Backbone as a chain_set.jsonl record, in Angstrom:
{"seq": "MKNGYFDDRNIRWYTLGGFDNLAYHVCDVDERLRSVDILFKFAANEKIALHRHKAAYRTFVLQGELRIYRANGELKEVRPLGSYVSAASDGEPHTEGGGDIDVIALFSNRGIADNGVVYEILDENLNVVVTFGIPEFMALLDAQRQSEAA", "coords": {"N": [[30.192, 0.14, 8.384], [31.49, -1.501, 5.654], [32.624, -1.602, 2.375], [29.97, -1.683, 1.438], [28.695, -3.457, 3.137], [26.557, -4.147, 5.807], [26.757, -4.265, 9.296], [25.42, -6.902, 10.68], [25.6, -8.564, 12.855], [24.327, -8.563, 15.328], [21.738, -9.074, 14.807], [19.216, -11.415, 14.713], [18.393, -13.661, 12.323], [15.54, -15.028, 10.655], [13.729, -17.618, 8.955], [11.169, -18.664, 6.634], [9.502, -21.605, 5.797], [9.192, -22.585, 2.416], [9.576, -20.089, 1.379], [11.905, -19.091, -0.422], [15.231, -17.696, -0.585], [15.046, -15.593, 1.214], [15.255, -13.928, 4.304], [14.162, -12.807, 7.537], [13.573, -10.313, 10.07], [11.464, -9.364, 12.45], [10.77, -6.176, 13.513], [8.851, -4.565, 14.769], [5.381, -4.638, 15.57], [2.482, -2.901, 15.475], [-0.629, -2.835, 16.414], [-2.513, -0.865, 17.034], [-1.572, 1.462, 15.72], [-1.599, 0.42, 13.228], [0.659, -0.722, 11.878], [3.634, -2.312, 10.587], [6.937, -3.079, 11.018], [9.791, -4.314, 9.52], [12.808, -6.082, 8.962], [14.266, -7.222, 6.019], [16.223, -9.698, 4.448], [17.478, -10.313, 1.396], [18.608, -12.797, -0.789], [21.692, -12.688, -2.612], [21.677, -12.036, -6.074], [19.306, -13.468, -6.547], [15.736, -14.115, -6.502], [12.71, -13.34, -4.712], [9.426, -14.573, -3.777], [6.667, -13.867, -5.97], [4.694, -11.023, -5.427], [2.383, -8.598, -3.952], [2.165, -5.388, -2.549], [0.016, -4.497, 0.017], [-0.273, -2.424, 1.703], [0.664, 0.961, 2.356], [4.116, 1.777, 2.136], [7.527, 2.193, 3.263], [10.886, 2.004, 2.257], [14.234, 1.405, 3.254], [17.417, 0.991, 2.208], [19.904, -0.868, 3.575], [22.095, -2.433, 3.049], [23.881, -3.484, 0.18], [22.139, -3.655, -2.971], [18.764, -3.219, -3.795], [16.859, -4.999, -5.963], [14.135, -4.708, -8.11], [11.704, -6.551, -9.809], [9.464, -6.85, -12.532], [6.367, -8.713, -12.892], [6.718, -10.307, -15.123], [9.389, -10.825, -15.086], [11.128, -8.895, -15.974], [13.618, -6.473, -15.237], [12.775, -3.814, -13.225], [13.541, -1.745, -11.496], [16.336, -0.454, -9.667], [17.38, -0.114, -6.447], [19.742, 1.582, -4.8], [22.313, 1.183, -2.244], [21.575, 2.87, 0.726], [19.333, 4.146, -0.256], [16.081, 5.584, 0.024], [12.707, 4.982, -0.166], [9.334, 5.838, -0.605], [6.179, 4.467, -0.952], [2.902, 3.893, -2.323], [0.111, 1.738, -1.484], [-1.047, -1.264, -3.199], [0.444, -1.434, -5.586], [1.999, -2.563, -8.673], [2.205, -6.124, -9.192], [5.178, -7.852, -8.228], [8.57, -9.123, -8.023], [11.401, -9.292, -5.846], [14.874, -8.843, -5.095], [18.368, -9.441, -4.291], [21.361, -7.694, -5.337], [24.656, -8.072, -6.332], [25.556, -8.743, -3.829], [24.075, -9.975, -0.758], [21.086, -8.264, -0.004], [20.018, -6.014, 2.465], [17.196, -4.607, 3.827], [15.087, -2.222, 5.366], [11.679, -2.437, 5.814], [8.964, -0.496, 6.247], [5.78, -0.653, 6.976], [2.75, 1.023, 6.689], [-0.444, 2.392, 7.736], [-2.136, 0.189, 7.464], [-4.843, -1.603, 6.184], [-8.173, -2.298, 7.519], [-8.595, -5.03, 7.222], [-6.159, -6.032, 7.749], [-4.171, -6.941, 6.009], [-0.905, -7.04, 4.69], [0.881, -8.032, 2.743], [0.236, -9.692, -0.332], [0.812, -12.862, -1.488], [1.519, -14.191, -4.602], [0.599, -16.404, -7.328], [1.936, -17.611, -10.512], [-0.054, -16.807, -12.227], [-1.045, -14.573, -11.131], [-2.848, -14.985, -9.084], [-3.988, -14.86, -5.731], [-2.191, -16.576, -3.351], [-1.522, -16.77, -0.68], [-1.862, -14.644, 2.197], [-0.116, -12.187, 4.11], [-0.349, -10.552, 7.097], [-1.165, -8.262, 9.762], [-1.94, -10.097, 11.916], [-0.383, -12.398, 11.253], [2.246, -11.383, 11.232], [2.378, -10.562, 13.871], [2.288, -13.046, 15.161], [4.693, -14.128, 14.17], [6.478, -12.316, 15.348], [5.989, -12.833, 18.077], [6.883, -15.534, 18.233], [9.53, -15.118, 17.543], [10.411, -13.546, 19.711], [10.135, -15.44, 21.779], [11.997, -17.33, 20.941], [14.356, -15.843, 21.084], [14.462, -15.387, 23.788], [15.02, -17.839, 24.818]], "CA": [[29.884, -0.44, 7.105], [32.679, -1.581, 4.804], [32.329, -2.163, 1.057], [28.544, -1.889, 1.254], [28.164, -4.454, 4.055], [25.981, -3.693, 7.058], [27.11, -5.181, 10.387], [24.17, -7.462, 11.209], [25.92, -9.624, 13.815], [23.403, -8.532, 16.463], [20.38, -9.347, 14.327], [18.938, -12.839, 14.515], [17.57, -13.824, 11.131], [14.605, -16.147, 10.639], [13.244, -17.972, 7.621], [9.87, -19.325, 6.548], [9.473, -22.673, 4.81], [8.499, -22.258, 1.177], [9.959, -18.744, 0.931], [13.33, -19.163, -0.719], [16.036, -16.495, -0.82], [14.531, -14.539, 2.084], [15.303, -14.031, 5.765], [13.482, -11.651, 8.102], [13.608, -10.015, 11.5], [10.369, -8.438, 12.737], [11.186, -5.14, 14.456], [7.718, -4.084, 15.549], [4.016, -4.718, 15.055], [1.644, -2.029, 16.295], [-2.008, -2.976, 15.946], [-3.219, 0.409, 17.193], [-1.135, 2.356, 14.647], [-1.744, -0.316, 11.96], [1.977, -0.694, 11.256], [4.562, -3.443, 10.721], [8.305, -2.763, 10.616], [10.488, -5.582, 9.375], [14.03, -6.147, 8.166], [14.346, -8.352, 5.112], [17.497, -9.974, 3.79], [17.249, -11.022, 0.149], [19.841, -13.426, -1.272], [22.353, -12.091, -3.772], [21.388, -12.567, -7.416], [18.137, -14.346, -6.479], [14.452, -13.417, -6.37], [11.74, -13.9, -3.778], [8.111, -14.879, -4.357], [5.854, -12.826, -6.582], [3.793, -10.485, -4.408], [1.857, -7.24, -4.077], [2.066, -4.69, -1.265], [-1.36, -4.063, 0.274], [-0.209, -1.28, 2.606], [1.7, 1.931, 2.01], [5.364, 1.357, 2.774], [8.776, 2.892, 3.046], [12.044, 1.109, 2.341], [15.556, 2.004, 3.402], [18.385, -0.053, 1.887], [21.032, -0.827, 4.512], [23.217, -3.179, 2.482], [23.712, -3.939, -1.194], [21.145, -2.954, -3.774], [17.49, -3.913, -3.904], [16.407, -5.058, -7.349], [12.708, -4.991, -8.237], [11.398, -7.133, -11.113], [8.05, -6.976, -12.887], [5.862, -10.095, -12.851], [7.252, -11.048, -16.278], [10.818, -11.029, -14.875], [11.897, -7.729, -16.444], [14.119, -5.58, -14.19], [12.027, -2.556, -13.218], [14.181, -0.681, -10.72], [17.42, -0.809, -8.761], [17.481, 0.836, -5.345], [21.092, 1.402, -4.28], [22.625, 1.347, -0.831], [21.23, 4.17, 1.281], [18.142, 4.756, -0.843], [14.829, 5.606, 0.785], [11.572, 5.09, -1.078], [7.995, 5.803, -0.031], [5.265, 4.042, -2.016], [1.507, 3.622, -1.969], [-0.321, 0.343, -1.56], [-1.66, -1.762, -4.425], [1.274, -1.279, -6.774], [1.993, -3.728, -9.554], [2.848, -7.332, -8.663], [6.599, -7.872, -8.532], [9.489, -9.866, -7.179], [12.533, -8.48, -5.417], [16.041, -9.641, -4.783], [19.62, -8.743, -4.094], [22.31, -7.539, -6.424], [25.806, -8.973, -6.244], [25.655, -9.193, -2.436], [22.77, -9.995, -0.102], [20.578, -6.935, 0.318], [19.263, -5.873, 3.71], [16.374, -3.403, 3.73], [14.007, -2.018, 6.326], [10.366, -2.161, 5.238], [8.061, 0.075, 7.236], [4.424, -0.713, 6.409], [1.908, 1.963, 7.425], [-1.827, 2.566, 7.305], [-2.644, -1.123, 7.054], [-6.316, -1.62, 6.154], [-8.851, -3.022, 8.597], [-8.452, -6.481, 7.047], [-4.85, -6.372, 8.29], [-3.262, -7.525, 5.015], [0.274, -6.267, 4.32], [1.383, -8.587, 1.484], [-0.414, -10.821, -0.997], [1.737, -13.708, -2.229], [0.796, -14.518, -5.828], [1.145, -17.442, -8.209], [2.348, -17.084, -11.818], [-1.239, -16.242, -12.883], [-1.405, -13.43, -10.289], [-3.855, -15.355, -8.099], [-3.496, -14.806, -4.353], [-1.937, -17.891, -2.772], [-1.564, -16.577, 0.768], [-1.64, -13.263, 2.616], [0.569, -11.934, 5.381], [-0.852, -9.308, 7.648], [-0.87, -7.978, 11.165], [-1.949, -11.299, 12.774], [0.743, -13.284, 10.933], [3.477, -10.755, 11.702], [2.354, -10.613, 15.333], [2.667, -14.416, 15.514], [6.131, -14.248, 13.905], [7.171, -11.539, 16.381], [5.886, -13.583, 19.341], [7.79, -16.689, 18.127], [10.874, -14.553, 17.545], [10.717, -13.162, 21.106], [10.315, -16.674, 22.543], [13.257, -17.921, 20.493], [15.457, -15.018, 21.586], [14.49, -15.505, 25.248], [15.479, -19.187, 25.167]], "C": [[31.157, -0.39, 6.275], [32.284, -2.245, 3.498], [30.847, -2.477, 0.859], [27.918, -2.899, 2.192], [27.73, -3.807, 5.362], [26.334, -4.721, 8.133], [25.824, -5.681, 11.048], [24.42, -8.566, 12.237], [24.971, -9.668, 15.01], [21.949, -8.72, 16.061], [20.246, -10.845, 14.127], [17.956, -12.968, 13.366], [16.737, -15.094, 11.218], [14.183, -16.41, 9.195], [11.878, -18.635, 7.748], [9.954, -20.398, 5.475], [8.676, -22.258, 3.587], [8.815, -20.875, 0.642], [11.471, -18.71, 0.773], [13.933, -17.771, -0.863], [15.65, -15.314, 0.063], [14.747, -14.896, 3.545], [14.658, -12.749, 6.305], [13.816, -11.496, 9.575], [12.518, -8.972, 11.737], [10.846, -7.461, 13.805], [10.039, -4.718, 15.362], [6.417, -4.341, 14.803], [3.162, -3.886, 15.998], [0.224, -2.07, 15.737], [-2.77, -1.655, 16.012], [-2.866, 1.377, 16.067], [-1.236, 1.723, 13.263], [-0.423, -0.297, 11.183], [2.762, -1.971, 11.532], [5.909, -2.983, 10.181], [9.104, -4.054, 10.623], [11.758, -5.397, 8.547], [13.948, -7.381, 7.289], [15.772, -8.459, 4.594], [17.181, -10.848, 2.585], [18.586, -11.555, -0.35], [20.37, -12.726, -2.517], [21.962, -12.823, -5.051], [20.266, -13.602, -7.449], [16.886, -13.483, -6.356], [13.592, -14.121, -5.33], [10.421, -14.13, -4.515], [7.447, -13.636, -4.952], [4.842, -12.337, -5.551], [3.325, -9.081, -4.775], [1.77, -6.657, -2.666], [0.638, -4.166, -1.096], [-1.432, -2.925, 1.294], [0.845, -0.316, 2.069], [2.967, 1.544, 2.763], [6.499, 2.306, 2.432], [9.879, 1.853, 3.127], [13.296, 1.958, 2.508], [16.561, 0.876, 3.223], [19.631, 0.137, 2.744], [22.275, -1.524, 3.981], [22.892, -3.566, 1.053], [22.772, -3.061, -1.984], [19.921, -3.838, -3.903], [17.04, -3.839, -5.356], [14.942, -5.472, -7.371], [12.453, -5.437, -9.673], [9.897, -7.163, -11.326], [7.651, -8.453, -12.858], [6.405, -10.934, -13.999], [8.768, -11.279, -16.183], [11.701, -9.873, -15.303], [12.335, -6.87, -15.251], [13.42, -4.236, -14.303], [12.841, -1.432, -12.602], [15.31, -1.267, -9.888], [17.497, 0.287, -7.702], [18.841, 0.62, -4.679], [21.181, 1.562, -2.76], [22.289, 2.762, -0.385], [19.982, 4.794, 0.708], [16.932, 4.582, 0.068], [13.707, 5.839, -0.214], [10.286, 4.989, -0.281], [7.03, 5.475, -1.159], [3.879, 3.748, -1.459], [1.219, 2.125, -2.055], [-0.845, 0.026, -2.95], [-0.869, -1.447, -5.694], [1.231, -2.547, -7.611], [2.658, -4.923, -8.872], [4.307, -7.365, -9.106], [7.33, -8.892, -7.673], [10.616, -8.91, -6.82], [13.695, -9.409, -5.148], [17.264, -8.776, -4.62], [20.404, -8.605, -5.376], [23.436, -8.544, -6.242], [26.12, -9.422, -4.823], [24.248, -9.243, -1.87], [22.351, -8.558, 0.211], [19.824, -7.015, 1.635], [18.515, -4.555, 3.611], [15.334, -3.399, 4.835], [12.753, -1.691, 5.539], [9.47, -1.699, 6.375], [6.697, 0.21, 6.584], [3.483, 0.096, 7.285], [0.491, 1.98, 6.888], [-2.453, 1.279, 6.806], [-4.168, -1.132, 7.208], [-6.887, -2.459, 7.293], [-8.751, -4.537, 8.456], [-7.072, -6.969, 7.478], [-3.831, -6.855, 7.291], [-2.146, -6.537, 4.663], [0.784, -6.705, 2.948], [0.453, -9.684, 0.982], [0.677, -11.576, -1.752], [0.952, -14.286, -3.393], [1.426, -15.7, -6.557], [1.469, -16.807, -9.561], [1.193, -16.481, -12.615], [-1.812, -15.047, -12.116], [-2.575, -13.704, -9.356], [-3.225, -15.318, -6.71], [-3.39, -16.224, -3.807], [-2.061, -17.828, -1.25], [-1.369, -15.09, 1.052], [-0.863, -13.256, 3.928], [0.099, -10.58, 5.863], [-0.485, -9.161, 9.106], [-0.919, -9.239, 12.017], [-0.748, -12.22, 12.516], [2.068, -12.684, 11.415], [3.537, -10.701, 13.222], [2.775, -12.006, 15.813], [4.165, -14.641, 15.279], [6.945, -13.503, 14.965], [7.138, -12.264, 17.722], [6.836, -14.779, 19.336], [9.246, -16.219, 18.179], [11.305, -14.201, 18.969], [10.958, -14.397, 21.977], [11.651, -17.323, 22.2], [14.455, -17.158, 21.063], [15.565, -15.082, 23.099], [15.056, -16.848, 25.696], [16.987, -19.27, 25.259]], "O": [[31.821, 0.644, 6.204], [31.683, -3.319, 3.498], [30.509, -3.445, 0.178], [26.727, -3.184, 2.073], [28.465, -3.011, 5.946], [26.218, -5.924, 7.897], [25.219, -4.986, 11.864], [23.552, -9.409, 12.466], [24.828, -10.716, 15.64], [21.041, -8.545, 16.873], [21.066, -11.467, 13.452], [16.837, -12.456, 13.422], [17.168, -16.101, 11.78], [14.271, -15.534, 8.335], [11.488, -19.101, 8.819], [10.422, -20.136, 4.367], [7.61, -21.653, 3.706], [8.365, -20.521, -0.448], [12.209, -18.354, 1.692], [13.251, -16.807, -1.21], [15.898, -14.163, -0.296], [14.464, -16.015, 3.974], [14.614, -11.732, 5.614], [14.279, -12.429, 10.23], [12.631, -7.834, 11.282], [11.278, -7.875, 14.881], [10.219, -4.536, 16.566], [6.358, -4.271, 13.575], [3.129, -4.15, 17.199], [-0.087, -1.431, 14.731], [-3.585, -1.365, 15.137], [-3.747, 2.038, 15.517], [-0.996, 2.381, 12.251], [-0.374, 0.08, 10.012], [2.584, -2.622, 12.561], [6.014, -2.551, 9.033], [9.098, -4.796, 11.605], [11.777, -4.654, 7.566], [13.601, -8.463, 7.762], [16.437, -7.456, 4.336], [16.687, -11.967, 2.721], [19.587, -10.838, -0.334], [19.609, -12.242, -3.355], [21.922, -14.052, -5.103], [20.275, -14.507, -8.283], [16.97, -12.275, -6.135], [13.722, -15.322, -5.096], [10.321, -13.906, -5.721], [7.65, -12.514, -4.488], [4.203, -13.145, -4.877], [3.784, -8.469, -5.74], [1.36, -7.331, -1.721], [0.119, -3.472, -1.97], [-2.52, -2.513, 1.698], [1.798, -0.729, 1.409], [2.903, 1.046, 3.887], [6.448, 3.086, 1.482], [9.828, 0.937, 3.948], [13.4, 3.065, 1.982], [16.563, -0.086, 3.991], [20.318, 1.154, 2.657], [23.387, -1.233, 4.42], [21.758, -3.933, 0.747], [22.626, -1.871, -1.703], [20.027, -5.049, -4.096], [16.862, -2.753, -5.909], [14.552, -6.454, -6.74], [12.911, -4.807, -10.626], [9.142, -7.468, -10.403], [8.511, -9.333, -12.807], [6.538, -12.15, -13.863], [9.363, -11.859, -17.091], [12.899, -9.872, -15.023], [11.533, -6.574, -14.365], [13.463, -3.593, -15.352], [12.843, -0.308, -13.103], [15.252, -2.419, -9.459], [17.659, 1.465, -8.021], [19.065, -0.42, -4.059], [20.244, 2.014, -2.102], [22.669, 3.735, -1.037], [19.593, 5.879, 1.14], [16.788, 3.584, 0.774], [13.754, 6.777, -1.01], [10.164, 4.153, 0.614], [7.052, 6.123, -2.206], [3.714, 3.404, -0.289], [1.993, 1.358, -2.628], [-1.059, 0.918, -3.77], [-1.454, -1.22, -6.753], [0.509, -3.491, -7.289], [3.571, -4.75, -8.065], [4.635, -6.958, -10.22], [6.774, -9.446, -6.724], [10.759, -7.847, -7.423], [13.518, -10.617, -4.993], [17.22, -7.557, -4.783], [20.154, -9.297, -6.364], [23.19, -9.73, -6.022], [26.87, -10.379, -4.628], [23.33, -8.635, -2.42], [23.168, -7.743, 0.639], [19.084, -7.967, 1.884], [19.111, -3.512, 3.345], [14.775, -4.437, 5.191], [12.75, -0.788, 4.702], [9.248, -2.426, 7.343], [6.484, 1.082, 5.742], [3.423, -0.12, 8.495], [0.247, 1.629, 5.733], [-3.213, 1.282, 5.837], [-4.703, -0.72, 8.237], [-6.174, -3.227, 7.94], [-8.813, -5.257, 9.453], [-6.837, -8.174, 7.565], [-2.705, -7.16, 7.683], [-2.397, -5.366, 4.378], [1.084, -5.871, 2.094], [-0.051, -10.496, 1.758], [1.387, -10.988, -2.567], [-0.147, -14.81, -3.208], [2.621, -15.966, -6.425], [1.297, -15.601, -9.737], [1.419, -15.732, -13.566], [-2.91, -14.574, -12.407], [-3.226, -12.771, -8.885], [-2.068, -15.7, -6.535], [-4.365, -16.975, -3.798], [-2.632, -18.719, -0.621], [-0.784, -14.366, 0.246], [-0.943, -14.183, 4.734], [0.143, -9.591, 5.132], [0.396, -9.853, 9.615], [0.006, -9.449, 12.802], [-0.166, -12.759, 13.457], [2.916, -13.401, 11.947], [4.618, -10.785, 13.804], [3.538, -12.124, 16.772], [4.831, -15.275, 16.098], [7.975, -13.996, 15.425], [8.145, -12.307, 18.428], [7.525, -15.019, 20.327], [10.09, -16.868, 18.799], [12.42, -14.515, 19.384], [11.865, -14.409, 22.809], [12.353, -17.81, 23.086], [15.445, -17.762, 21.474], [16.643, -14.857, 23.649], [15.519, -16.981, 26.828], [17.53, -20.337, 25.545]]}, "num_chains": 1, "name": "protein.A"}
């Protein structure tokens, strides 16, 4: 690591249409343990979609700083390079993004409920637009494996 940059040359990043300023790499989905581990890369000085975590999670910042914003846009927290945070599910709706460089963070989601939901994506009125859970992350992981095998 040099100047806060993590060497991600061996990580293949993927994107989802409609989700700006975000790339991902699914590390693992374990249905039996009810867990999803995923690397996220958030664009520098940008924000991702408004959302709520529906599973307990841990984050570890590998590059840059992770900035968390309240639903009204107010900066709530800055998690610097190397920070580790453990949080419960059902926290306040928020957006996240990078600081002056792209941020890379490991999100380890644990104890996912029986409905399988990990994230609720919200509109500006805090209505759920779409959910991402174990089935969706399993599908992303399967597509990722097929892409990497090609």
